[in-house]
Short mmCIF file of C-alpha atoms and ligand atoms in Angstrom, two decimals:
data_model
loop_
_atom_site.label_atom_id
_atom_site.label_comp_id
_atom_site.label_asym_id
_atom_site.label_seq_id
_atom_site.Cartn_x
_atom_site.Cartn_y
_atom_site.Cartn_z
CA MET A 1 129.73 123.83 94.28
CA LYS A 2 126.57 122.20 92.91
CA HIS A 3 123.30 122.82 94.74
CA HIS A 4 119.59 123.25 94.03
CA VAL A 5 117.74 125.70 96.23
CA LYS A 6 114.96 128.21 95.62
CA ASP A 7 116.73 131.59 95.96
CA LEU A 8 120.18 132.37 97.35
CA ASP A 9 119.01 135.89 98.20
CA LEU A 10 117.05 134.37 101.07
CA ALA A 11 120.29 133.44 102.83
CA PRO A 12 120.45 136.35 105.33
CA SER A 13 117.01 135.52 106.70
CA GLY A 14 117.94 131.84 106.99
CA ARG A 15 121.12 132.66 108.89
CA LEU A 16 119.20 134.88 111.40
CA ARG A 17 116.55 132.24 111.97
CA MET A 18 119.23 129.55 112.49
CA GLU A 19 120.90 131.80 115.05
CA TRP A 20 117.60 132.19 116.85
CA ALA A 21 117.02 128.41 116.87
CA GLU A 22 120.55 127.76 118.19
CA ARG A 23 119.81 129.66 121.37
CA GLU A 24 117.51 126.74 122.32
CA MET A 25 119.98 124.05 121.32
CA PRO A 26 122.64 124.04 124.06
CA VAL A 27 123.41 120.34 123.91
CA LEU A 28 124.15 120.53 120.19
CA ARG A 29 126.27 123.62 120.77
CA GLN A 30 128.44 121.73 123.23
CA ILE A 31 128.82 118.84 120.82
CA ARG A 32 129.81 121.31 118.13
CA GLU A 33 132.61 122.70 120.25
CA ARG A 34 133.98 119.21 120.99
CA PHE A 35 133.60 118.13 117.36
CA ALA A 36 135.47 121.20 116.16
CA ALA A 37 138.38 120.34 118.50
CA GLU A 38 138.41 116.54 117.97
CA GLN A 39 137.26 116.17 114.34
CA PRO A 40 135.66 112.77 114.85
CA LEU A 41 134.04 112.79 111.35
CA LYS A 42 137.10 113.95 109.50
CA GLY A 43 137.00 113.08 105.79
CA VAL A 44 133.70 111.21 106.09
CA ARG A 45 131.27 111.65 103.20
CA LEU A 46 127.89 112.01 104.83
CA SER A 47 124.62 112.21 102.89
CA ALA A 48 121.78 113.54 105.02
CA CYS A 49 118.09 113.39 103.95
CA LEU A 50 116.31 115.49 106.59
CA HIS A 51 113.66 118.20 106.82
CA VAL A 52 115.67 121.26 105.91
CA THR A 53 114.76 123.52 108.83
CA THR A 54 116.66 125.95 111.11
CA GLU A 55 117.34 123.05 113.52
CA THR A 56 118.67 120.82 110.76
CA GLY A 57 120.81 123.75 109.58
CA ASN A 58 122.44 123.81 113.00
CA LEU A 59 122.92 120.03 112.94
CA ALA A 60 124.55 120.35 109.51
CA ARG A 61 127.03 122.88 110.91
CA VAL A 62 127.90 120.53 113.78
CA LEU A 63 128.58 117.67 111.39
CA GLN A 64 130.70 119.93 109.24
CA ALA A 65 132.60 121.20 112.32
CA GLY A 66 133.32 117.60 113.13
CA GLY A 67 135.03 117.17 109.72
CA ALA A 68 132.24 115.63 107.66
CA ASP A 69 131.98 116.30 103.95
CA LEU A 70 128.21 116.77 103.88
CA VAL A 71 125.43 116.85 101.30
CA LEU A 72 121.95 117.73 102.56
CA VAL A 73 118.65 116.92 100.69
CA ALA A 74 114.99 117.25 101.68
CA SER A 75 113.23 114.32 103.31
CA ASN A 76 109.77 115.69 102.32
CA PRO A 77 108.69 117.83 99.33
CA LEU A 78 106.88 120.39 101.51
CA SER A 79 109.01 120.74 104.61
CA THR A 80 112.00 122.73 103.34
CA GLN A 81 112.62 126.22 104.70
CA ASP A 82 114.04 127.85 101.59
CA ASP A 83 115.94 130.52 103.51
CA VAL A 84 117.83 127.90 105.54
CA ALA A 85 118.72 125.99 102.38
CA ALA A 86 120.07 129.25 100.93
CA ALA A 87 122.05 130.12 104.08
CA LEU A 88 123.75 126.70 104.26
CA VAL A 89 124.84 127.00 100.61
CA THR A 90 125.94 130.65 100.94
CA TYR A 91 127.67 130.83 104.28
CA ASP A 92 128.62 127.23 105.06
CA GLU A 93 129.33 125.97 101.52
CA ILE A 94 127.25 122.91 102.16
CA PRO A 95 125.64 121.50 98.97
CA VAL A 96 121.90 121.55 99.65
CA TYR A 97 119.26 120.13 97.29
CA ALA A 98 115.84 121.13 98.65
CA ILE A 99 113.03 123.40 97.54
CA LYS A 100 109.74 123.82 99.35
CA GLY A 101 106.98 122.50 97.04
CA GLU A 102 109.29 120.49 94.81
CA ASP A 103 107.45 117.87 92.77
CA ASN A 104 108.10 114.11 93.16
CA ALA A 105 110.56 113.94 90.28
CA THR A 106 112.65 116.78 91.77
CA TYR A 107 112.41 115.19 95.24
CA TYR A 108 113.92 111.98 93.89
CA ALA A 109 116.46 113.81 91.71
CA HIS A 110 117.67 115.37 94.96
CA ILE A 111 117.91 112.00 96.64
CA HIS A 112 119.98 110.81 93.73
CA ALA A 113 122.28 113.82 94.17
CA ALA A 114 122.82 112.69 97.78
CA LEU A 115 123.75 109.20 96.51
CA ASP A 116 126.05 110.60 93.81
CA HIS A 117 128.11 111.87 96.77
CA LYS A 118 129.10 108.18 97.34
CA PRO A 119 128.46 108.44 101.07
CA HIS A 120 130.27 106.61 103.82
CA MET A 121 127.29 107.34 105.99
CA THR A 122 123.58 108.11 105.55
CA MET A 123 121.45 110.15 107.94
CA ASP A 124 117.85 109.54 106.94
CA ASP A 125 114.41 110.71 108.05
CA GLY A 126 111.75 108.31 106.72
CA ALA A 127 114.16 105.93 104.90
CA ASP A 128 113.62 107.24 101.34
CA LEU A 129 117.38 107.70 100.94
CA VAL A 130 118.17 104.18 102.18
CA GLY A 131 115.23 102.71 100.28
CA THR A 132 116.32 104.32 96.96
CA MET A 133 119.91 103.17 97.50
CA HIS A 134 118.85 99.55 98.04
CA LYS A 135 116.34 99.57 95.15
CA SER A 136 117.92 101.50 92.32
CA ARG A 137 121.28 102.93 93.38
CA ARG A 138 123.16 99.94 94.58
CA ASP A 139 126.39 101.48 93.24
CA ALA A 140 126.29 103.76 96.26
CA LEU A 141 126.48 100.78 98.62
CA ASP A 142 130.17 100.33 97.66
CA THR A 143 131.52 102.92 100.05
CA ILE A 144 128.93 102.73 102.81
CA ILE A 145 129.87 102.11 106.45
CA GLY A 146 126.63 102.83 108.31
CA GLY A 147 123.74 105.15 108.89
CA THR A 148 121.20 106.63 111.26
CA GLU A 149 117.42 106.95 111.01
CA GLU A 150 115.43 109.77 112.61
CA THR A 151 111.82 108.76 112.63
CA THR A 152 109.32 105.99 113.59
CA THR A 153 108.16 105.45 109.97
CA GLY A 154 111.78 105.04 108.79
CA VAL A 155 112.67 102.64 111.59
CA ILE A 156 109.62 100.48 110.74
CA ARG A 157 110.70 100.34 107.12
CA LEU A 158 114.30 99.51 108.04
CA ARG A 159 113.24 96.74 110.40
CA ALA A 160 111.13 95.25 107.57
CA MET A 161 114.22 95.37 105.31
CA ALA A 162 116.41 93.76 108.00
CA LYS A 163 113.80 91.04 108.58
CA GLU A 164 113.86 90.14 104.86
CA GLY A 165 117.67 90.15 104.91
CA ALA A 166 117.64 93.08 102.44
CA LEU A 167 119.49 95.63 104.60
CA GLU A 168 123.05 95.98 103.44
CA TYR A 169 124.59 98.00 106.25
CA PRO A 170 124.08 98.81 109.96
CA ILE A 171 121.75 101.62 110.92
CA ILE A 172 121.11 103.17 114.35
CA ALA A 173 117.47 103.90 115.13
CA VAL A 174 117.83 107.37 116.61
CA ASN A 175 114.02 107.52 116.93
CA ASP A 176 114.08 104.84 119.59
CA ALA A 177 116.36 106.75 121.96
CA LEU A 178 114.33 107.89 125.04
CA THR A 179 115.80 111.40 124.66
CA LYS A 180 114.33 111.41 121.15
CA HIS A 181 110.82 109.95 121.04
CA LEU A 182 109.68 110.86 124.57
CA PHE A 183 110.25 114.52 123.78
CA ASP A 184 110.40 115.14 120.03
CA ASN A 185 107.53 112.79 119.15
CA ARG A 186 105.35 113.75 122.09
CA TYR A 187 105.98 117.44 122.94
CA GLY A 188 107.45 118.37 119.59
CA THR A 189 104.73 116.85 117.41
CA GLY A 190 102.08 117.88 119.92
CA GLN A 191 102.95 121.55 119.81
CA SER A 192 104.00 121.87 116.19
CA THR A 193 100.94 120.04 114.85
CA LEU A 194 98.50 122.31 116.64
CA ASP A 195 100.69 125.24 115.50
CA GLY A 196 100.37 123.99 111.87
CA ILE A 197 96.60 123.65 112.10
CA ILE A 198 96.22 127.10 113.67
CA ARG A 199 98.59 128.83 111.21
CA ALA A 200 96.86 127.22 108.25
CA THR A 201 93.29 127.86 109.34
CA ASN A 202 93.22 130.33 112.32
CA VAL A 203 90.32 128.30 113.76
CA LEU A 204 89.53 128.33 117.45
CA ILE A 205 90.33 124.92 118.94
CA ALA A 206 88.30 125.50 122.10
CA GLY A 207 84.94 123.75 121.81
CA LYS A 208 85.86 121.88 118.64
CA THR A 209 85.77 118.09 118.41
CA VAL A 210 89.27 117.00 117.43
CA VAL A 211 89.68 113.44 116.21
CA VAL A 212 93.22 112.09 116.61
CA GLY A 213 94.11 109.00 114.58
CA GLY A 214 96.44 106.76 116.67
CA TYR A 215 97.77 106.92 120.22
CA GLY A 216 101.51 106.42 119.72
CA TRP A 217 104.00 108.99 121.05
CA CYS A 218 103.16 111.56 118.37
CA SER A 219 99.43 111.16 118.56
CA ARG A 220 99.32 111.33 122.30
CA GLY A 221 101.19 114.60 122.14
CA ILE A 222 98.65 115.93 119.67
CA ALA A 223 95.74 114.73 121.85
CA MET A 224 97.26 116.34 124.96
CA ARG A 225 97.83 119.69 123.33
CA ALA A 226 94.43 119.72 121.54
CA LYS A 227 92.80 119.05 124.93
CA GLY A 228 94.95 121.80 126.50
CA LEU A 229 93.51 124.27 123.99
CA GLY A 230 89.95 123.34 124.93
CA GLY A 231 89.22 120.78 122.23
CA ASN A 232 86.96 117.79 122.91
CA VAL A 233 89.36 115.04 121.84
CA ILE A 234 88.36 111.62 120.40
CA VAL A 235 91.10 109.03 119.81
CA THR A 236 90.89 106.20 117.29
CA GLU A 237 93.20 103.16 117.65
CA VAL A 238 93.74 99.57 116.44
CA ASP A 239 95.94 98.51 119.38
CA PRO A 240 93.91 97.50 122.46
CA LEU A 241 96.60 98.57 124.90
CA LYS A 242 97.03 102.00 123.44
CA ALA A 243 93.26 102.41 123.23
CA LEU A 244 93.03 101.53 126.91
CA GLU A 245 95.66 104.08 127.77
CA ALA A 246 93.79 106.72 125.79
CA VAL A 247 90.53 105.88 127.66
CA MET A 248 92.30 106.14 131.04
CA ASP A 249 94.00 109.37 130.00
CA GLY A 250 90.45 110.71 129.74
CA PHE A 251 89.78 110.58 125.98
CA ARG A 252 86.78 109.15 124.20
CA VAL A 253 87.83 106.22 122.04
CA MET A 254 85.80 104.92 119.06
CA PRO A 255 86.24 103.68 115.50
CA MET A 256 86.98 106.28 112.86
CA LEU A 257 83.66 105.70 111.16
CA GLU A 258 81.80 106.69 114.39
CA ALA A 259 84.06 109.68 114.87
CA ALA A 260 83.73 110.87 111.21
CA PRO A 261 80.28 112.54 111.53
CA ILE A 262 81.15 114.10 114.92
CA GLY A 263 84.63 115.57 114.26
CA ASP A 264 85.43 119.19 113.34
CA ILE A 265 89.14 118.61 112.93
CA PHE A 266 90.88 115.28 112.08
CA VAL A 267 94.61 114.68 112.54
CA THR A 268 96.38 111.39 111.79
CA SER A 269 99.74 110.25 113.01
CA THR A 270 99.81 106.49 112.81
CA GLY A 271 102.35 105.56 110.10
CA ASP A 272 99.78 103.52 108.20
CA ILE A 273 97.74 104.06 105.02
CA ASN A 274 94.06 105.15 104.65
CA VAL A 275 93.45 105.98 108.32
CA VAL A 276 90.98 108.50 106.93
CA ASP A 277 89.42 106.67 103.95
CA THR A 278 86.61 107.43 101.49
CA GLN A 279 83.84 106.08 103.76
CA HIS A 280 85.09 108.44 106.49
CA PHE A 281 85.16 111.49 104.18
CA ALA A 282 81.66 110.52 103.00
CA ALA A 283 80.38 110.67 106.60
CA MET A 284 82.00 114.01 107.62
CA LYS A 285 80.25 117.25 108.43
CA ASP A 286 80.29 120.21 106.07
CA GLY A 287 83.50 122.17 106.65
CA ALA A 288 85.48 119.34 108.30
CA ILE A 289 89.20 120.10 108.50
CA VAL A 290 91.45 117.09 107.82
CA CYS A 291 95.23 116.86 108.10
CA ASN A 292 98.11 114.46 108.77
CA SER A 293 101.14 114.72 110.95
CA GLY A 294 102.60 111.29 110.18
CA HIS A 295 105.60 111.01 107.95
CA PHE A 296 103.80 110.22 104.69
CA ASN A 297 100.58 111.67 103.20
CA VAL A 298 99.20 108.16 102.61
CA GLU A 299 97.38 108.30 105.98
CA LEU A 300 94.61 110.21 104.17
CA ASN A 301 93.13 108.57 101.09
CA LEU A 302 93.41 111.74 98.98
CA PRO A 303 93.13 110.01 95.59
CA GLY A 304 89.86 108.56 96.83
CA LEU A 305 88.68 111.96 98.04
CA ALA A 306 89.57 113.48 94.65
CA GLU A 307 87.44 110.86 92.92
CA MET A 308 84.48 111.45 95.20
CA ALA A 309 84.67 115.22 94.86
CA VAL A 310 83.04 117.42 92.20
CA GLY A 311 85.74 119.18 90.16
CA ALA A 312 89.20 120.10 91.31
CA PRO A 313 89.85 121.30 94.87
CA ARG A 314 89.95 125.05 95.43
CA ARG A 315 92.88 126.64 97.30
CA ILE A 316 91.00 128.83 99.75
CA ARG A 317 94.01 129.85 101.87
CA PRO A 318 97.70 128.90 101.76
CA PHE A 319 97.87 125.26 102.84
CA VAL A 320 94.06 124.75 102.74
CA GLU A 321 92.52 122.86 99.79
CA GLN A 322 88.74 122.65 99.71
CA TYR A 323 87.03 119.65 98.09
CA VAL A 324 83.30 119.70 97.41
CA LEU A 325 81.25 116.47 97.72
CA PRO A 326 78.29 115.88 95.34
CA ASP A 327 75.79 116.96 98.02
CA GLY A 328 77.62 120.27 98.47
CA ARG A 329 79.56 119.50 101.71
CA HIS A 330 83.10 120.89 101.91
CA ILE A 331 86.10 118.96 103.16
CA ASN A 332 89.24 121.04 103.87
CA ILE A 333 92.61 119.32 103.54
CA LEU A 334 95.65 120.96 105.07
CA GLY A 335 99.11 120.92 103.53
CA GLU A 336 98.16 118.42 100.81
CA GLY A 337 97.99 115.80 103.50
CA ARG A 338 101.75 116.11 104.18
CA LEU A 339 103.13 116.64 107.69
CA VAL A 340 101.07 119.69 108.72
CA ASN A 341 103.58 120.73 111.35
CA LEU A 342 106.32 121.16 108.76
CA ALA A 343 104.19 122.14 105.77
CA ALA A 344 102.14 124.89 107.45
CA ALA A 345 104.39 125.68 110.46
CA GLU A 346 108.06 125.37 111.25
CA GLY A 347 108.27 121.78 112.60
CA HIS A 348 109.19 120.91 116.14
CA PRO A 349 110.65 123.63 118.31
CA SER A 350 114.42 123.83 118.59
CA ALA A 351 114.51 122.78 122.31
CA VAL A 352 113.34 119.24 121.44
CA MET A 353 115.31 119.01 118.24
CA ASP A 354 118.35 119.75 120.36
CA MET A 355 118.09 116.28 121.89
CA SER A 356 117.05 114.54 118.65
CA PHE A 357 120.01 115.99 116.74
CA ALA A 358 122.43 115.48 119.63
CA ASN A 359 121.51 111.81 119.20
CA GLN A 360 122.17 112.05 115.43
CA ALA A 361 125.57 113.69 115.93
CA LEU A 362 126.75 111.29 118.65
CA CYS A 363 125.41 108.21 116.82
CA ALA A 364 127.25 109.26 113.68
CA GLU A 365 130.47 109.41 115.74
CA TYR A 366 129.64 106.06 117.37
CA MET A 367 128.93 104.43 114.02
CA LEU A 368 132.34 105.49 112.68
CA ALA A 369 134.12 104.41 115.78
CA HIS A 370 132.57 100.95 115.29
CA ALA A 371 133.02 100.77 111.48
CA GLY A 372 133.16 97.24 110.24
CA LYS A 373 132.21 95.76 113.62
CA LEU A 374 128.40 95.92 113.33
CA GLU A 375 126.03 93.54 111.54
CA HIS A 376 123.71 94.61 108.78
CA ALA A 377 120.93 95.29 111.31
CA VAL A 378 118.99 98.05 112.99
CA TYR A 379 120.67 99.01 116.29
CA ALA A 380 119.37 100.82 119.33
CA VAL A 381 121.08 104.02 120.42
CA PRO A 382 123.68 103.04 123.09
CA GLU A 383 122.22 103.78 126.55
CA ALA A 384 125.31 105.79 127.46
CA ILE A 385 124.49 108.28 124.67
CA ASP A 386 120.89 108.55 125.77
CA GLN A 387 121.90 109.14 129.41
CA ALA A 388 124.60 111.64 128.51
CA ILE A 389 122.16 113.70 126.42
CA ALA A 390 119.56 113.73 129.27
CA GLN A 391 122.25 114.91 131.65
CA LEU A 392 123.53 117.65 129.37
CA LYS A 393 119.97 118.86 128.68
CA LEU A 394 119.13 119.01 132.41
CA ALA A 395 122.37 120.84 133.12
CA ALA A 396 121.66 123.32 130.36
CA MET A 397 118.17 123.92 131.81
CA GLY A 398 119.71 124.54 135.26
CA VAL A 399 117.88 121.55 136.74
CA GLU A 400 119.74 119.57 139.42
CA ILE A 401 118.67 116.11 140.53
CA ASP A 402 119.47 113.85 143.51
CA VAL A 403 122.23 111.28 143.56
CA LEU A 404 121.81 107.75 145.06
CA SER A 405 123.55 107.33 148.42
CA GLU A 406 125.79 104.28 148.95
CA ALA A 407 123.04 102.77 151.13
CA GLN A 408 120.39 103.31 148.39
CA LYS A 409 122.70 101.73 145.78
CA HIS A 410 123.27 98.78 148.08
CA TYR A 411 119.53 98.38 148.70
CA LEU A 412 118.75 98.36 144.95
CA ALA A 413 121.41 95.72 144.36
CA SER A 414 120.24 93.43 147.16
CA TRP A 415 117.29 91.08 147.54
CA GLN A 416 117.36 89.95 151.20
CA GLU A 417 115.36 92.84 152.69
CA GLY A 418 111.57 92.51 152.59
CA THR A 419 108.61 94.03 154.45
N1 LIG B 501 111.00 116.98 112.24
C1 LIG B 501 110.05 117.57 112.96
N2 LIG B 501 110.36 118.84 113.23
C2 LIG B 501 111.61 119.09 112.73
C3 LIG B 501 112.45 120.17 112.72
N3 LIG B 501 112.11 121.34 113.31
N4 LIG B 501 113.59 120.07 112.08
C4 LIG B 501 113.94 118.89 111.45
N5 LIG B 501 113.20 117.79 111.50
C5 LIG B 501 112.01 117.89 112.09
#
C-alpha cells in the first residue's frame, strides 16, 4: 500500500492517543457501530483532505467501518500529527499522505495522490482538494458523486465557485450545521487557540492586551477565552453588526491600526488577507506576539514583514520566529502564521470534533443516498441530521431536557390567543 508519512515507528503512540481521544467522541462511536453493521459507504472511494489529528484518525476508522475505500491527506502543511498518520497506515491500512512541516510542493503532491484515487466522494477542509480538482485535475471529476466541506473558509470558496457556475458536483457545507460551528468554531477554536499560544510561548495571558481580528464564531471563542484568562481583549471588525455585538459583549472595538501599538498578543481569525499588514507591524510594541487561527496564513502579511525586517527571522523557540525591525523592535510570529491551534497545539478538543465529524460521517451517508439527485451546488446539512447529533450528544453527556406538552404544541401552532 502506498503512503507518505514521517515515521511508521511512531504508530504505537498514535494509536494510544487516538484511543484517548475516542473516549470523548461518543456520538462518533455510535455511528461507527451502526456503520459497521449497515455498511452505508460500501465500495465508495473517498478522498479526505483533513487535518490529520487523533480526532480525524477516529473519523477515518468510522468511514472505513462503513465500507469506504479511503485515502487521507493533510489539509495544512503544519497540522499533521505524525504518530496518527503512522498509526492509520500501520494498524488500519489506510493510505495516508501527510507529514508535519511538509513544503508546499509535497503538500500538493499529497493532494494529487488523493485525486489519483479517483474518488466518488471528497471530504475537504479548506477546499484545496476541490479547488485543485477543478483547476488542474479535471480527470478526477469523471467518477465524482459529491462531497462535504468542513470549514468556513472552504465554504466561502465553494460558494464563490457555485456563483460563477464553476462547481461541478454537489457539496454539503458541514461547517454551517449548528452542531458544528456553534461548538467547534466557538469553543473548539477558543480553547485550542489559547492552548497553542500558551504552548508556543508560555506567556501569562492575565494582564496582557490581546487583540482579536474578527468577531465571527471562531474569533468570539478566542475573545471569550482570552478574557477568561485575564486578558484585556480588543476586537477589530469590518462588519458593523458583529462590531456592535463585540461592544455589547464587553470588548473594546477599534481599527487594527489603533490596536497595533497597544496590543501584546494579536490573533486573527477572519478568513481574509492582510488583517495584520505592514503598517500594523510597523506600529507594534517591541516583543509583540502575532499569530493566526484562520484557515490560511494569508491573514498576516508575512512577506511584507520579511521585507521590513533586518535579516532572516530567528527561531527562538519551537513555533516562535522572531523578526527584528530596523529600529531594533522584535515581532514574534507563531507557527509561521499557520493555524496556531493545530501548529503549536493539538487542534480542537475531541469533545467538539465528535459533533463536527458526526456531521461529516452522516453527510457522507446522506450524499450517497441522494447520488445523482442533487444540483451542482453547496447544500446545507439537513436539519434532521443536526437535530439527531444534538440529541445524541446530550444523551451521551447524561443531560435530559423537557418535552413539549400537547397544549404547548397547540399553543405554538395557533395564532388566536393574545394578551
Ligand atoms: N480542526 C480543528 N481542530 C481539529 C482537530 N482536532 N482535528 C481535525 N480538524 C480540526
